[in-house]
């Protein structure tokens, strides 16, 4: 039995793929690491997409929006990977909410600063750094390098940024070692 994991895996080398990995299936058990607004806040901070403070939204609104974005992007990534057409309507709704403008703030005795002001504050707007990275991945990502872990019990995605482009596992410490142990065992039996 694998040790229970309490933190989502941030191993994909791309935030949109790490978002997909917030549901992780290992050894046939699916875990959704997004169970509350706070889980999404923590994840956005951990991946460097948003800093605190989090604006106040209705309870559960961020979680609901984040899950909708995640599942829409999951389908699009799978379709892009399979080389078939995908419908971007849901992702476009998020991108539409991402609208913002710059604002110059210049207080007496201080240096001028440029701020990014959101057109309207909504969970979709707050998730904009993520939806924009997902859209960028779909358009500009090299999908020969967007892959899922080769372990048959693992569903984690990653962007292979290794020099040799031979990354096979979500993480060596997770599936790479499991594979090695299994291969070793196979060799033992064959002796
Ligand atoms: Zn794996």
PDB file of C-alpha atoms in Angstrom, residues 28-130:
ATOM      1  CA  UNK A  28      -7.165   2.546  -8.244  1.00  0.00           C
ATOM      2  CA  UNK A  29      -8.197   5.148  -5.651  1.00  0.00           C
ATOM      3  CA  UNK A  30      -9.104   8.637  -6.858  1.00  0.00           C
ATOM      4  CA  UNK A  31      -8.396  11.532  -4.516  1.00  0.00           C
ATOM      5  CA  UNK A  32      -9.718  15.029  -5.128  1.00  0.00           C
ATOM      6  CA  UNK A  33      -7.475  17.487  -3.286  1.00  0.00           C
ATOM      7  CA  UNK A  34      -9.914  20.329  -3.866  1.00  0.00           C
ATOM      8  CA  UNK A  35     -12.576  19.941  -1.188  1.00  0.00           C
ATOM      9  CA  UNK A  36     -13.010  23.562  -0.107  1.00  0.00           C
ATOM     10  CA  UNK A  37     -12.373  27.160  -1.169  1.00  0.00           C
ATOM     11  CA  UNK A  38      -9.352  27.123   1.142  1.00  0.00           C
ATOM     12  CA  UNK A  39      -7.861  24.148  -0.740  1.00  0.00           C
ATOM     13  CA  UNK A  40      -8.036  26.157  -3.971  1.00  0.00           C
ATOM     14  CA  UNK A  41      -6.611  29.295  -2.299  1.00  0.00           C
ATOM     15  CA  UNK A  42      -3.689  27.302  -0.897  1.00  0.00           C
ATOM     16  CA  UNK A  43      -3.031  25.658  -4.234  1.00  0.00           C
ATOM     17  CA  UNK A  44      -3.095  28.963  -6.162  1.00  0.00           C
ATOM     18  CA  UNK A  45      -0.600  30.385  -3.694  1.00  0.00           C
ATOM     19  CA  UNK A  46       1.608  27.308  -3.719  1.00  0.00           C
ATOM     20  CA  UNK A  47       1.834  27.341  -7.514  1.00  0.00           C
ATOM     21  CA  UNK A  48       2.616  31.066  -7.449  1.00  0.00           C
ATOM     22  CA  UNK A  49      -0.451  32.063  -9.450  1.00  0.00           C
ATOM     23  CA  UNK A  50      -2.022  34.291  -6.785  1.00  0.00           C
ATOM     24  CA  UNK A  51      -0.835  35.957  -3.633  1.00  0.00           C
ATOM     25  CA  UNK A  52      -2.996  36.614  -0.599  1.00  0.00           C
ATOM     26  CA  UNK A  53      -5.338  38.239   0.224  1.00  0.00           C
ATOM     27  CA  UNK A  54      -8.178  36.349  -1.400  1.00  0.00           C
ATOM     28  CA  UNK A  55     -11.224  38.486  -2.191  1.00  0.00           C
ATOM     29  CA  UNK A  56     -14.435  37.475  -0.459  1.00  0.00           C
ATOM     30  CA  UNK A  57     -16.841  35.458  -2.536  1.00  0.00           C
ATOM     31  CA  UNK A  58     -19.898  33.440  -1.585  1.00  0.00           C
ATOM     32  CA  UNK A  59     -18.961  30.267   0.289  1.00  0.00           C
ATOM     33  CA  UNK A  60     -18.095  27.485  -2.123  1.00  0.00           C
ATOM     34  CA  UNK A  61     -18.031  29.776  -5.177  1.00  0.00           C
ATOM     35  CA  UNK A  62     -14.272  29.534  -5.754  1.00  0.00           C
ATOM     36  CA  UNK A  63     -14.341  25.754  -5.361  1.00  0.00           C
ATOM     37  CA  UNK A  64     -17.210  25.399  -7.793  1.00  0.00           C
ATOM     38  CA  UNK A  65     -15.587  27.659 -10.398  1.00  0.00           C
ATOM     39  CA  UNK A  66     -12.194  25.983  -9.994  1.00  0.00           C
ATOM     40  CA  UNK A  67     -13.695  22.524 -10.506  1.00  0.00           C
ATOM     41  CA  UNK A  68     -15.600  23.706 -13.594  1.00  0.00           C
ATOM     42  CA  UNK A  69     -12.375  25.144 -15.022  1.00  0.00           C
ATOM     43  CA  UNK A  70     -10.431  22.009 -14.162  1.00  0.00           C
ATOM     44  CA  UNK A  71     -12.874  19.642 -15.868  1.00  0.00           C
ATOM     45  CA  UNK A  72     -13.202  21.874 -18.956  1.00  0.00           C
ATOM     46  CA  UNK A  73      -9.416  22.032 -19.293  1.00  0.00           C
ATOM     47  CA  UNK A  74      -9.097  18.285 -18.678  1.00  0.00           C
ATOM     48  CA  UNK A  75     -11.356  17.535 -21.642  1.00  0.00           C
ATOM     49  CA  UNK A  76      -9.542  20.048 -23.872  1.00  0.00           C
ATOM     50  CA  UNK A  77      -6.091  18.704 -22.941  1.00  0.00           C
ATOM     51  CA  UNK A  78      -7.231  15.140 -23.652  1.00  0.00           C
ATOM     52  CA  UNK A  79      -8.706  16.199 -26.991  1.00  0.00           C
ATOM     53  CA  UNK A  80      -5.619  18.194 -27.928  1.00  0.00           C
ATOM     54  CA  UNK A  81      -3.454  15.210 -26.977  1.00  0.00           C
ATOM     55  CA  UNK A  82      -5.647  12.903 -29.085  1.00  0.00           C
ATOM     56  CA  UNK A  83      -5.447  15.334 -32.013  1.00  0.00           C
ATOM     57  CA  UNK A  84      -9.206  15.883 -32.181  1.00  0.00           C
ATOM     58  CA  UNK A  85     -11.358  19.023 -32.046  1.00  0.00           C
ATOM     59  CA  UNK A  86     -12.353  20.482 -28.691  1.00  0.00           C
ATOM     60  CA  UNK A  87     -15.073  22.982 -27.815  1.00  0.00           C
ATOM     61  CA  UNK A  88     -13.527  25.930 -25.944  1.00  0.00           C
ATOM     62  CA  UNK A  89     -16.825  27.557 -24.827  1.00  0.00           C
ATOM     63  CA  UNK A  90     -16.350  26.991 -21.082  1.00  0.00           C
ATOM     64  CA  UNK A  91     -12.693  28.016 -21.095  1.00  0.00           C
ATOM     65  CA  UNK A  92     -13.601  31.118 -23.112  1.00  0.00           C
ATOM     66  CA  UNK A  93     -16.165  32.070 -20.479  1.00  0.00           C
ATOM     67  CA  UNK A  94     -13.344  32.093 -17.917  1.00  0.00           C
ATOM     68  CA  UNK A  95     -11.043  34.041 -20.241  1.00  0.00           C
ATOM     69  CA  UNK A  96     -13.783  36.614 -20.826  1.00  0.00           C
ATOM     70  CA  UNK A  97     -13.995  37.188 -17.059  1.00  0.00           C
ATOM     71  CA  UNK A  98     -10.226  37.659 -16.938  1.00  0.00           C
ATOM     72  CA  UNK A  99     -10.525  41.167 -18.358  1.00  0.00           C
ATOM     73  CA  UNK A 100      -8.470  43.740 -16.497  1.00  0.00           C
ATOM     74  CA  UNK A 101      -6.827  47.102 -17.098  1.00  0.00           C
ATOM     75  CA  UNK A 102      -3.715  48.789 -15.781  1.00  0.00           C
ATOM     76  CA  UNK A 103      -3.940  51.772 -13.447  1.00  0.00           C
ATOM     77  CA  UNK A 104      -1.192  54.174 -12.518  1.00  0.00           C
ATOM     78  CA  UNK A 105      -1.129  54.944  -8.809  1.00  0.00           C
ATOM     79  CA  UNK A 106       0.994  57.930  -7.827  1.00  0.00           C
ATOM     80  CA  UNK A 107       0.755  59.095  -4.275  1.00  0.00           C
ATOM     81  CA  UNK A 108       2.512  62.182  -2.913  1.00  0.00           C
ATOM     82  CA  UNK A 109       6.097  61.493  -1.949  1.00  0.00           C
ATOM     83  CA  UNK A 110       5.995  57.978  -3.387  1.00  0.00           C
ATOM     84  CA  UNK A 111       7.152  56.488  -6.674  1.00  0.00           C
ATOM     85  CA  UNK A 112       4.442  55.790  -9.238  1.00  0.00           C
ATOM     86  CA  UNK A 113       3.232  52.180  -9.353  1.00  0.00           C
ATOM     87  CA  UNK A 114       1.328  50.308 -12.000  1.00  0.00           C
ATOM     88  CA  UNK A 115      -1.514  48.148 -10.724  1.00  0.00           C
ATOM     89  CA  UNK A 116      -3.628  45.577 -12.529  1.00  0.00           C
ATOM     90  CA  UNK A 117      -7.314  46.258 -11.844  1.00  0.00           C
ATOM     91  CA  UNK A 118      -9.893  43.556 -12.524  1.00  0.00           C
ATOM     92  CA  UNK A 119     -12.919  44.663 -14.485  1.00  0.00           C
ATOM     93  CA  UNK A 120     -15.176  42.798 -12.098  1.00  0.00           C
ATOM     94  CA  UNK A 121     -14.299  40.659  -9.160  1.00  0.00           C
ATOM     95  CA  UNK A 122     -15.570  37.121  -9.509  1.00  0.00           C
ATOM     96  CA  UNK A 123     -14.187  33.651  -8.801  1.00  0.00           C
ATOM     97  CA  UNK A 124     -13.646  33.282 -12.564  1.00  0.00           C
ATOM     98  CA  UNK A 125     -11.641  36.509 -12.581  1.00  0.00           C
ATOM     99  CA  UNK A 126      -9.624  35.387  -9.582  1.00  0.00           C
ATOM    100  CA  UNK A 127      -8.811  32.134 -11.423  1.00  0.00           C
ATOM    101  CA  UNK A 128      -7.712  34.065 -14.525  1.00  0.00           C
ATOM    102  CA  UNK A 129      -3.958  33.358 -14.166  1.00  0.00           C
ATOM    103  CA  UNK A 130      -4.844  29.684 -14.377  1.00  0.00           C
TER     104      UNK A 130
END
